Amino acid sequence: MPAQTEKPSHAAESAVAPAQRDARQAVAAGPASASRRALLVGGLVAAGGAAVVARQAQAQTAPAATGAGNMADMAADPYAADTGGMMSGNMTMVGRVDHARNGFDPTAMLTDWDTGRTEILPDGRTLRIFEVDAIDMEIEIAPGVFFPAWTFNGRVPGPALRAKEGERLRIIFRNLGSHPHSMHFHGIHSARMDGITGAGLIGPGEEFVYEFDAKPFGCHLYHCHALPLKRHMHKGMYGLFVVDPDPALHPEFADVAASRVLGSPENAQWQELAMVMNAFDTNFDGANEVYAVNTIGMAFMNAPIKIDKSRPVRIYLMNATEFDPINSFHLHGNFFDYFDTGSQLVPTLRTVDVIMQCQAQRGILEFSFADHEDGLYMFHAHQAEFTELGWMGFFDVSGGRGE
Amino acid sequence: MTSENQLRRPPFIRLMLLLLPLATMLGAFVWIAALDPLRSFNNGAPPVEALTVERTIIDANGIALKLRAGGSAPMVIAQVAVDDAYWSFTQDPAGPIARGNAVWVQIPYPWVLGEAHNITLLTNTGMTFAHEIAVAVATPKPSGPQLRLQAIIGAIVGLLPVALGLMFYPAMRGVGQGGMNFLLALTVGLLGFLLLDTVSEALEQSAGAAALFQGSAMVWLAALASFLMLMAIGRWRGNPEGIALAFYIALGIGIHNFGEGLAIGGAFAAGSAGLGTFLVLGFALHNVTEGIGIAAPMLRARPKLWTFAALTLLAGSPAIFGMWMGSLAYAPQWSALALAVGAGAILQVMVEVTAYLLRQNAKWQVALMSPPVLGGFLGGLAFMYATAALIKI
Ligand SMILES: [Cu+2]
């Protein structure tokens, strides 16, 4: 806090400076807000403060300066909001989301891959079958803030579907919601399976079976393609769709490919996380009120993600933010390799600490905290606005657990 | 059936005739409340929400807002964002806010002197209510020195111009019938401007009040009621004239100045920053005509010195009380109400001064359209308009 060295002359100056700003404000705001009285007050305060009683004017400006720099004292207030050990002080949401009532937990979602069930086809290939229901559901997206969502399987984002390159996929989609919906997969498939009108867009109570081969490998997404698209997207109808590369098809990078195959011995050492950057327009005005990863604002501030620093980290990251053209991911105290769309086995960006993603853009991040001190390492969107409206979290890094 | 027949009915029958519709009405209300026949119209839409920020206090503890709920159901403030950042807050009293109730929300936000801050209140349904602090300045504390400072400003606003105007009294005494007509018409003209100004300011204030106060309807009804009541009081013992009429004018202007003081005190409490001393001078000039108007009907009387002092206090001192009340307990609906009452009072005075003017002239039809009267009326309007323009940006 800067020392207060106010002399009466300073007080007069500081009383006049905001006055000039006020004047500009009033002119800019036009007649509606620049009421004669408000301006008169200005004049009177200036007259009273600067000319008539300079001592009072000083008293008037002094609390402002101290007040602006003295917010640390707030923490001592017994009525202050519970900050739950958060390191953001008062920049936080008040309260906690009831994950049990929602039926999904953003932390559990990080590692909750839906691999469906499998059968062997006559030609020896694997047929992987997923079942997805569209369900209308009110969800709590920030403490005490409820959003009338449209969901896949009762969660936002929808289930993180995971298959292996070359498998035959069958997705049985039932619309239990109140509006027409579909599943449009990013990937390679026929026009009949596209999830647009006439190709798997179904009404309430109907069912459709999408069938196609799992290709190309990578970190993809699926979403509802019913119109109006914006409404169906920001209501929560999107999810990750990950196709693991088949090491046999990529002999020159077989070890890299093997490390990405869920359940393989090479994959076991990785800590893989599914993260969907999303946001919610709670008042339906075309701008988002709450930003998050995996739906719940500030979720990973309140529950930092445990990271075992002896094992590398791989994040499947996707941007499902509607209304804002881009979102971003920034990691504190570390750098990472980035695989755009995950459809490459060599990084498309090496040693970076911020990447940005347009809507529906996605990729794989790989990094390690092996040589770091234990501690809380923040990650967040580097649009400061998104950060402070919910999209920030911590990795709780500590050594040598597990493995 | 004539009224005489009705009067001849036995008292019991007359009582029944009154009680029957009352009982039926009561029964209908109970039926509606119990059966809820409107239930079938419920289409599942969420309740309408409304929230009004009545006061803003900025100090070392951050930002405090007084909120009044006006929704169709109790409302819940779930989160508060300041400048697009979710911020911790405390609500007093806590819990859902019932329709018509008010709470204080305290936000420990490190506000910046002289800069703008935008507050977004997010309810549990995701509705947002925005409140802008155009220029953040610490809200003055209602301390002894602060109240004295406000009294000085109130005196500059209210007492000084009235006293200055009354000082024209000796010079005005020598005028003839034409000059007299001119001064009275001038009074009506300046009051006409004050009436329009007061009504528009009352409507503006009421627009910022919670919906349940029914903004413009409240303003018009309060103005009409105060006009009728003051007319009735004024005519209690015949038509007011002379010193009595001067007191009515002073009362009307006093109520106007009270509403003005209330608005100034409210803006003062909200930390409105200053523009310049020339505005005070402009305001004083603008209101000098108030004193001239008060003096005009007394020109044929012989008022004592204390009369002038009393008139000055009656017309001017309410500005000081308005300042204090406005800074201590400001709410837009109370400002609107005070201004509306002032508007009614001004209209009453306009009617009385016009009536007095007409009684002063044998051929009132001729006098009404005479150059002194028309010139005075339009001159009063023009003078007020011009000086108002000086101090308006
Ligand atoms: Cu849909």
Short mmCIF file of N, CA, C and O in Angstrom, two decimals, chain A residues 196-300:
data_model
loop_
_atom_site.label_atom_id
_atom_site.label_comp_id
_atom_site.label_asym_id
_atom_site.label_seq_id
_atom_site.Cartn_x
_atom_site.Cartn_y
_atom_site.Cartn_z
N ILE A 196 -26.82 -34.91 -39.83
CA ILE A 196 -27.54 -33.69 -40.19
C ILE A 196 -28.94 -34.10 -40.66
O ILE A 196 -29.28 -35.29 -40.65
N THR A 197 -29.74 -33.14 -41.04
CA THR A 197 -31.12 -33.44 -41.44
C THR A 197 -31.13 -34.52 -42.54
O THR A 197 -30.41 -34.39 -43.52
N GLY A 198 -31.92 -35.58 -42.33
CA GLY A 198 -32.00 -36.67 -43.31
C GLY A 198 -30.87 -37.68 -43.17
O GLY A 198 -30.80 -38.63 -43.95
N ALA A 199 -29.98 -37.48 -42.21
CA ALA A 199 -28.86 -38.41 -42.05
C ALA A 199 -28.60 -38.65 -40.56
O ALA A 199 -27.50 -38.46 -40.06
N GLY A 200 -29.68 -39.06 -39.87
CA GLY A 200 -29.50 -39.39 -38.46
C GLY A 200 -29.94 -38.32 -37.50
O GLY A 200 -29.67 -38.40 -36.31
N LEU A 201 -30.63 -37.30 -38.02
CA LEU A 201 -31.24 -36.30 -37.13
C LEU A 201 -32.64 -36.80 -36.81
O LEU A 201 -33.46 -36.94 -37.72
N ILE A 202 -32.91 -37.10 -35.56
CA ILE A 202 -34.16 -37.77 -35.21
C ILE A 202 -34.96 -36.96 -34.21
O ILE A 202 -34.43 -36.17 -33.43
N GLY A 203 -36.28 -37.20 -34.23
CA GLY A 203 -37.19 -36.50 -33.33
C GLY A 203 -37.25 -37.16 -31.96
O GLY A 203 -36.71 -38.25 -31.76
N PRO A 204 -37.94 -36.51 -31.02
CA PRO A 204 -38.09 -37.08 -29.68
C PRO A 204 -38.72 -38.48 -29.75
O PRO A 204 -39.63 -38.71 -30.56
N GLY A 205 -38.21 -39.41 -28.97
CA GLY A 205 -38.74 -40.76 -28.93
C GLY A 205 -38.20 -41.66 -30.02
O GLY A 205 -38.49 -42.86 -30.04
N GLU A 206 -37.39 -41.14 -30.93
CA GLU A 206 -36.87 -41.95 -32.03
C GLU A 206 -35.47 -42.47 -31.71
O GLU A 206 -34.82 -42.01 -30.77
N GLU A 207 -35.04 -43.40 -32.55
CA GLU A 207 -33.72 -44.01 -32.35
C GLU A 207 -33.02 -44.09 -33.69
O GLU A 207 -33.65 -44.27 -34.73
N PHE A 208 -31.70 -43.97 -33.68
CA PHE A 208 -30.92 -44.08 -34.92
C PHE A 208 -29.61 -44.77 -34.59
O PHE A 208 -29.07 -44.61 -33.49
N VAL A 209 -29.11 -45.55 -35.55
CA VAL A 209 -27.84 -46.25 -35.34
C VAL A 209 -26.83 -45.72 -36.36
O VAL A 209 -27.02 -45.84 -37.56
N TYR A 210 -25.79 -45.06 -35.83
CA TYR A 210 -24.71 -44.58 -36.69
C TYR A 210 -23.68 -45.71 -36.80
O TYR A 210 -23.35 -46.35 -35.81
N GLU A 211 -23.16 -45.93 -38.03
CA GLU A 211 -22.15 -46.96 -38.19
C GLU A 211 -21.09 -46.49 -39.16
O GLU A 211 -21.40 -46.00 -40.25
N PHE A 212 -19.83 -46.60 -38.74
CA PHE A 212 -18.70 -46.20 -39.61
C PHE A 212 -17.42 -46.74 -38.99
O PHE A 212 -17.43 -47.27 -37.86
N ASP A 213 -16.33 -46.63 -39.76
CA ASP A 213 -15.04 -47.11 -39.27
C ASP A 213 -14.36 -46.01 -38.45
O ASP A 213 -14.53 -44.81 -38.74
N ALA A 214 -13.56 -46.42 -37.47
CA ALA A 214 -12.86 -45.46 -36.61
C ALA A 214 -11.62 -44.96 -37.35
O ALA A 214 -10.58 -45.61 -37.36
N LYS A 215 -11.74 -43.77 -37.96
CA LYS A 215 -10.61 -43.13 -38.63
C LYS A 215 -10.92 -41.67 -38.89
O LYS A 215 -12.10 -41.32 -39.01
N PRO A 216 -9.91 -40.82 -39.00
CA PRO A 216 -8.51 -41.11 -38.73
C PRO A 216 -8.26 -41.14 -37.22
O PRO A 216 -9.11 -40.69 -36.45
N PHE A 217 -7.11 -41.65 -36.80
CA PHE A 217 -6.84 -41.61 -35.35
C PHE A 217 -6.66 -40.14 -34.94
O PHE A 217 -6.29 -39.30 -35.75
N GLY A 218 -6.96 -39.89 -33.68
CA GLY A 218 -6.80 -38.51 -33.21
C GLY A 218 -7.75 -38.18 -32.08
O GLY A 218 -8.44 -39.06 -31.54
N CYS A 219 -7.75 -36.93 -31.75
CA CYS A 219 -8.61 -36.39 -30.68
C CYS A 219 -9.73 -35.60 -31.35
O CYS A 219 -9.51 -34.49 -31.82
N HIS A 220 -10.90 -36.20 -31.42
CA HIS A 220 -12.00 -35.59 -32.17
C HIS A 220 -13.14 -35.21 -31.23
O HIS A 220 -13.01 -35.30 -30.01
N LEU A 221 -14.25 -34.84 -31.86
CA LEU A 221 -15.43 -34.52 -31.07
C LEU A 221 -16.66 -34.99 -31.81
O LEU A 221 -16.61 -35.29 -33.00
N TYR A 222 -17.72 -35.06 -31.09
CA TYR A 222 -19.04 -35.25 -31.70
C TYR A 222 -19.94 -34.20 -31.07
O TYR A 222 -19.68 -33.70 -29.98
N HIS A 223 -20.98 -33.84 -31.80
CA HIS A 223 -21.96 -32.89 -31.24
C HIS A 223 -23.26 -33.02 -31.98
O HIS A 223 -23.32 -33.62 -33.06
N CYS A 224 -24.29 -32.49 -31.41
CA CYS A 224 -25.60 -32.48 -32.05
C CYS A 224 -25.56 -31.48 -33.20
O CYS A 224 -24.98 -30.40 -33.08
N HIS A 225 -26.18 -31.87 -34.34
CA HIS A 225 -26.17 -30.95 -35.48
C HIS A 225 -27.58 -30.49 -35.83
O HIS A 225 -27.85 -30.09 -36.96
N ALA A 226 -28.51 -30.55 -34.85
CA ALA A 226 -29.86 -30.03 -35.09
C ALA A 226 -29.79 -28.50 -35.13
O ALA A 226 -28.91 -27.88 -34.54
N LEU A 227 -30.74 -27.92 -35.85
CA LEU A 227 -30.80 -26.47 -35.95
C LEU A 227 -31.84 -25.92 -34.98
O LEU A 227 -32.83 -26.59 -34.74
N PRO A 228 -31.65 -24.76 -34.40
CA PRO A 228 -30.49 -23.88 -34.57
C PRO A 228 -29.25 -24.45 -33.85
O PRO A 228 -29.32 -24.80 -32.69
N LEU A 229 -28.19 -24.50 -34.60
CA LEU A 229 -26.96 -25.16 -34.14
C LEU A 229 -26.42 -24.55 -32.85
O LEU A 229 -26.02 -25.26 -31.93
N LYS A 230 -26.38 -23.22 -32.81
CA LYS A 230 -25.81 -22.55 -31.63
C LYS A 230 -26.53 -23.01 -30.36
O LYS A 230 -25.91 -23.33 -29.36
N ARG A 231 -27.87 -23.06 -30.42
CA ARG A 231 -28.64 -23.42 -29.24
C ARG A 231 -28.33 -24.85 -28.80
O ARG A 231 -28.08 -25.13 -27.64
N HIS A 232 -28.30 -25.78 -29.78
CA HIS A 232 -28.05 -27.18 -29.42
C HIS A 232 -26.64 -27.37 -28.90
O HIS A 232 -26.39 -28.22 -28.05
N MET A 233 -25.70 -26.58 -29.41
CA MET A 233 -24.32 -26.71 -28.95
C MET A 233 -24.18 -26.14 -27.53
O MET A 233 -23.66 -26.80 -26.63
N HIS A 234 -24.64 -24.91 -27.33
CA HIS A 234 -24.33 -24.33 -26.02
C HIS A 234 -25.23 -24.87 -24.92
O HIS A 234 -24.96 -24.66 -23.74
N LYS A 235 -26.26 -25.64 -25.32
CA LYS A 235 -27.07 -26.32 -24.30
C LYS A 235 -26.34 -27.54 -23.75
O LYS A 235 -26.83 -28.18 -22.82
N GLY A 236 -25.22 -27.92 -24.37
CA GLY A 236 -24.40 -28.98 -23.78
C GLY A 236 -24.25 -30.24 -24.62
O GLY A 236 -23.72 -31.24 -24.14
N MET A 237 -24.67 -30.20 -25.90
CA MET A 237 -24.64 -31.43 -26.69
C MET A 237 -23.34 -31.57 -27.47
O MET A 237 -23.27 -31.33 -28.68
N TYR A 238 -22.28 -31.98 -26.77
CA TYR A 238 -20.97 -32.22 -27.38
C TYR A 238 -20.18 -33.14 -26.48
O TYR A 238 -20.49 -33.28 -25.28
N GLY A 239 -19.17 -33.75 -27.05
CA GLY A 239 -18.31 -34.62 -26.24
C GLY A 239 -17.07 -35.00 -27.01
O GLY A 239 -16.96 -34.76 -28.23
N LEU A 240 -16.11 -35.61 -26.29
CA LEU A 240 -14.86 -36.06 -26.93
C LEU A 240 -15.09 -37.38 -27.65
O LEU A 240 -15.84 -38.24 -27.19
N PHE A 241 -14.40 -37.54 -28.77
CA PHE A 241 -14.43 -38.78 -29.55
C PHE A 241 -12.98 -39.08 -29.93
O PHE A 241 -12.43 -38.45 -30.83
N VAL A 242 -12.35 -39.98 -29.17
CA VAL A 242 -10.92 -40.23 -29.35
C VAL A 242 -10.70 -41.55 -30.06
O VAL A 242 -11.28 -42.59 -29.69
N VAL A 243 -9.89 -41.51 -31.12
CA VAL A 243 -9.52 -42.73 -31.85
C VAL A 243 -8.03 -42.95 -31.62
O VAL A 243 -7.19 -42.13 -32.03
N ASP A 244 -7.70 -44.05 -30.93
CA ASP A 244 -6.30 -44.35 -30.66
C ASP A 244 -5.63 -44.93 -31.91
O ASP A 244 -6.24 -45.75 -32.61
N PRO A 245 -4.38 -44.54 -32.18
CA PRO A 245 -3.70 -45.08 -33.38
C PRO A 245 -3.36 -46.56 -33.20
O PRO A 245 -3.05 -46.99 -32.08
N ASP A 246 -3.41 -47.30 -34.28
CA ASP A 246 -3.03 -48.72 -34.26
C ASP A 246 -1.53 -48.80 -34.51
O ASP A 246 -1.07 -48.48 -35.61
N PRO A 247 -0.72 -49.23 -33.53
CA PRO A 247 0.74 -49.25 -33.71
C PRO A 247 1.18 -50.04 -34.95
O PRO A 247 2.17 -49.68 -35.60
N ALA A 248 0.42 -51.08 -35.30
CA ALA A 248 0.79 -51.90 -36.44
C ALA A 248 0.74 -51.11 -37.74
O ALA A 248 1.44 -51.43 -38.71
N LEU A 249 -0.10 -50.05 -37.77
CA LEU A 249 -0.23 -49.27 -38.99
C LEU A 249 0.80 -48.13 -39.07
O LEU A 249 0.88 -47.43 -40.08
N HIS A 250 1.56 -47.93 -37.99
CA HIS A 250 2.53 -46.83 -37.96
C HIS A 250 3.87 -47.35 -37.44
O HIS A 250 4.32 -46.97 -36.36
N PRO A 251 4.50 -48.27 -38.22
CA PRO A 251 5.70 -48.96 -37.73
C PRO A 251 6.82 -47.99 -37.33
O PRO A 251 7.54 -48.26 -36.36
N GLU A 252 6.96 -46.86 -38.02
CA GLU A 252 8.08 -45.97 -37.69
C GLU A 252 7.89 -45.26 -36.36
O GLU A 252 8.83 -44.75 -35.77
N PHE A 253 6.61 -45.16 -35.88
CA PHE A 253 6.35 -44.53 -34.57
C PHE A 253 5.55 -45.48 -33.69
O PHE A 253 4.67 -45.06 -32.94
N ALA A 254 5.86 -46.77 -33.80
CA ALA A 254 5.06 -47.78 -33.11
C ALA A 254 4.99 -47.53 -31.61
O ALA A 254 3.95 -47.70 -30.98
N ASP A 255 6.13 -47.11 -31.03
CA ASP A 255 6.12 -46.92 -29.58
C ASP A 255 5.25 -45.73 -29.17
O ASP A 255 4.54 -45.76 -28.17
N VAL A 256 5.33 -44.67 -30.00
CA VAL A 256 4.48 -43.51 -29.71
C VAL A 256 3.01 -43.91 -29.81
O VAL A 256 2.19 -43.60 -28.94
N ALA A 257 2.68 -44.61 -30.90
CA ALA A 257 1.29 -45.04 -31.11
C ALA A 257 0.84 -45.94 -29.96
O ALA A 257 -0.26 -45.78 -29.42
N ALA A 258 1.71 -46.86 -29.55
CA ALA A 258 1.34 -47.81 -28.49
C ALA A 258 1.04 -47.07 -27.19
O ALA A 258 0.13 -47.45 -26.45
N SER A 259 1.79 -45.99 -26.95
CA SER A 259 1.56 -45.26 -25.69
C SER A 259 0.20 -44.60 -25.67
O SER A 259 -0.31 -44.25 -24.60
N ARG A 260 -0.41 -44.44 -26.87
CA ARG A 260 -1.73 -43.79 -26.92
C ARG A 260 -2.88 -44.80 -26.88
O ARG A 260 -4.04 -44.40 -26.81
N VAL A 261 -2.55 -46.08 -26.96
CA VAL A 261 -3.64 -47.07 -26.99
C VAL A 261 -4.09 -47.36 -25.56
O VAL A 261 -3.32 -47.94 -24.76
N LEU A 262 -5.29 -46.95 -25.27
CA LEU A 262 -5.81 -47.09 -23.91
C LEU A 262 -5.74 -48.55 -23.46
O LEU A 262 -6.18 -49.45 -24.16
N GLY A 263 -5.13 -48.75 -22.31
CA GLY A 263 -5.07 -50.09 -21.73
C GLY A 263 -3.82 -50.86 -22.10
O GLY A 263 -3.57 -51.94 -21.55
N SER A 264 -3.00 -50.32 -23.00
CA SER A 264 -1.77 -51.02 -23.36
C SER A 264 -0.73 -50.82 -22.27
O SER A 264 -0.82 -49.85 -21.50
N PRO A 265 0.28 -51.70 -22.17
CA PRO A 265 1.32 -51.52 -21.15
C PRO A 265 2.04 -50.19 -21.33
O PRO A 265 2.39 -49.52 -20.34
N GLU A 266 2.27 -49.78 -22.59
CA GLU A 266 2.96 -48.51 -22.83
C GLU A 266 2.11 -47.33 -22.37
O GLU A 266 2.62 -46.27 -22.00
N ASN A 267 0.79 -47.51 -22.43
CA ASN A 267 -0.13 -46.43 -22.05
C ASN A 267 -0.24 -46.29 -20.54
O ASN A 267 -0.55 -45.22 -20.02
N ALA A 268 0.09 -47.39 -19.84
CA ALA A 268 -0.18 -47.43 -18.39
C ALA A 268 0.60 -46.36 -17.62
O ALA A 268 0.12 -45.86 -16.61
N GLN A 269 1.80 -46.02 -18.11
CA GLN A 269 2.58 -45.05 -17.35
C GLN A 269 2.06 -43.61 -17.51
O GLN A 269 2.41 -42.74 -16.73
N TRP A 270 1.25 -43.36 -18.56
CA TRP A 270 0.75 -42.00 -18.79
C TRP A 270 -0.42 -41.68 -17.87
O TRP A 270 -1.22 -42.54 -17.54
N GLN A 271 -0.48 -40.40 -17.52
CA GLN A 271 -1.68 -39.90 -16.82
C GLN A 271 -2.49 -39.15 -17.87
O GLN A 271 -2.12 -38.05 -18.26
N GLU A 272 -3.56 -39.76 -18.32
CA GLU A 272 -4.34 -39.17 -19.41
C GLU A 272 -5.58 -38.48 -18.86
O GLU A 272 -6.30 -39.02 -18.02
N LEU A 273 -5.82 -37.28 -19.37
CA LEU A 273 -6.93 -36.47 -18.88
C LEU A 273 -7.80 -36.00 -20.04
O LEU A 273 -7.28 -35.54 -21.07
N ALA A 274 -9.10 -36.12 -19.88
CA ALA A 274 -10.06 -35.62 -20.88
C ALA A 274 -10.57 -34.26 -20.43
O ALA A 274 -11.20 -34.14 -19.38
N MET A 275 -10.25 -33.23 -21.21
CA MET A 275 -10.67 -31.88 -20.83
C MET A 275 -11.43 -31.23 -21.98
O MET A 275 -10.89 -31.09 -23.08
N VAL A 276 -12.65 -30.80 -21.70
CA VAL A 276 -13.45 -30.08 -22.70
C VAL A 276 -13.66 -28.66 -22.18
O VAL A 276 -14.26 -28.46 -21.12
N MET A 277 -13.12 -27.70 -22.92
CA MET A 277 -13.33 -26.30 -22.54
C MET A 277 -14.73 -25.90 -23.00
O MET A 277 -15.06 -26.05 -24.19
N ASN A 278 -15.55 -25.45 -22.07
CA ASN A 278 -16.91 -25.06 -22.47
C ASN A 278 -17.36 -23.82 -21.69
O ASN A 278 -16.65 -23.32 -20.82
N ALA A 279 -18.53 -23.35 -22.03
CA ALA A 279 -19.04 -22.13 -21.41
C ALA A 279 -20.56 -22.13 -21.50
O ALA A 279 -21.14 -22.86 -22.30
N PHE A 280 -21.18 -21.31 -20.67
CA PHE A 280 -22.64 -21.30 -20.62
C PHE A 280 -23.20 -19.90 -20.68
O PHE A 280 -22.77 -19.01 -19.93
N ASP A 281 -24.14 -19.73 -21.56
CA ASP A 281 -24.87 -18.46 -21.69
C ASP A 281 -26.14 -18.61 -20.87
O ASP A 281 -27.17 -19.03 -21.36
N THR A 282 -26.04 -18.26 -19.59
CA THR A 282 -27.15 -18.57 -18.68
C THR A 282 -28.38 -17.71 -18.91
O THR A 282 -29.49 -18.11 -18.59
N ASN A 283 -28.20 -16.51 -19.47
CA ASN A 283 -29.36 -15.64 -19.69
C ASN A 283 -29.72 -15.55 -21.17
O ASN A 283 -30.54 -14.73 -21.56
N PHE A 284 -29.10 -16.40 -21.98
CA PHE A 284 -29.45 -16.53 -23.40
C PHE A 284 -29.40 -15.19 -24.13
O PHE A 284 -30.29 -14.86 -24.91
N ASP A 285 -28.33 -14.42 -23.86
CA ASP A 285 -28.18 -13.14 -24.54
C ASP A 285 -27.07 -13.19 -25.59
O ASP A 285 -26.66 -12.15 -26.11
N GLY A 286 -26.57 -14.39 -25.86
CA GLY A 286 -25.54 -14.50 -26.89
C GLY A 286 -24.14 -14.25 -26.37
O GLY A 286 -23.21 -14.07 -27.16
N ALA A 287 -23.96 -14.23 -25.05
CA ALA A 287 -22.63 -14.11 -24.46
C ALA A 287 -22.59 -15.00 -23.22
O ALA A 287 -23.61 -15.19 -22.56
N ASN A 288 -21.41 -15.55 -22.94
CA ASN A 288 -21.32 -16.54 -21.86
C ASN A 288 -21.15 -15.87 -20.50
O ASN A 288 -20.43 -14.89 -20.36
N GLU A 289 -21.79 -16.46 -19.50
CA GLU A 289 -21.65 -15.98 -18.13
C GLU A 289 -20.63 -16.82 -17.35
O GLU A 289 -19.97 -16.33 -16.46
N VAL A 290 -20.57 -18.12 -17.66
CA VAL A 290 -19.69 -19.02 -16.92
C VAL A 290 -18.80 -19.78 -17.90
O VAL A 290 -19.29 -20.32 -18.90
N TYR A 291 -17.48 -19.79 -17.63
CA TYR A 291 -16.52 -20.54 -18.43
C TYR A 291 -15.94 -21.65 -17.57
O TYR A 291 -15.78 -21.49 -16.35
N ALA A 292 -15.58 -22.76 -18.21
CA ALA A 292 -15.10 -23.90 -17.42
C ALA A 292 -14.34 -24.88 -18.28
O ALA A 292 -14.30 -24.77 -19.51
N VAL A 293 -13.72 -25.84 -17.60
CA VAL A 293 -13.31 -27.08 -18.23
C VAL A 293 -14.18 -28.16 -17.60
O VAL A 293 -14.34 -28.19 -16.38
N ASN A 294 -14.79 -28.99 -18.43
CA ASN A 294 -15.73 -30.00 -17.95
C ASN A 294 -16.87 -29.38 -17.14
O ASN A 294 -17.24 -29.84 -16.07
N THR A 295 -17.37 -28.25 -17.63
CA THR A 295 -18.68 -27.69 -17.26
C THR A 295 -18.75 -26.88 -15.97
O THR A 295 -19.42 -25.86 -15.92
N ILE A 296 -18.06 -27.29 -14.91
CA ILE A 296 -18.26 -26.63 -13.61
C ILE A 296 -17.22 -25.52 -13.43
O ILE A 296 -16.02 -25.80 -13.37
N GLY A 297 -17.70 -24.28 -13.33
CA GLY A 297 -16.80 -23.15 -13.16
C GLY A 297 -15.95 -23.31 -11.90
O GLY A 297 -16.45 -23.71 -10.85
N MET A 298 -14.66 -23.00 -12.01
CA MET A 298 -13.72 -23.04 -10.87
C MET A 298 -13.55 -24.44 -10.29
O MET A 298 -12.99 -24.58 -9.18
N ALA A 299 -14.02 -25.48 -10.99
CA ALA A 299 -14.01 -26.83 -10.41
C ALA A 299 -12.62 -27.23 -9.94
O ALA A 299 -12.44 -27.75 -8.84
N PHE A 300 -11.60 -26.99 -10.80
CA PHE A 300 -10.26 -27.48 -10.46
C PHE A 300 -9.46 -26.46 -9.64
O PHE A 300 -8.29 -26.68 -9.35
#
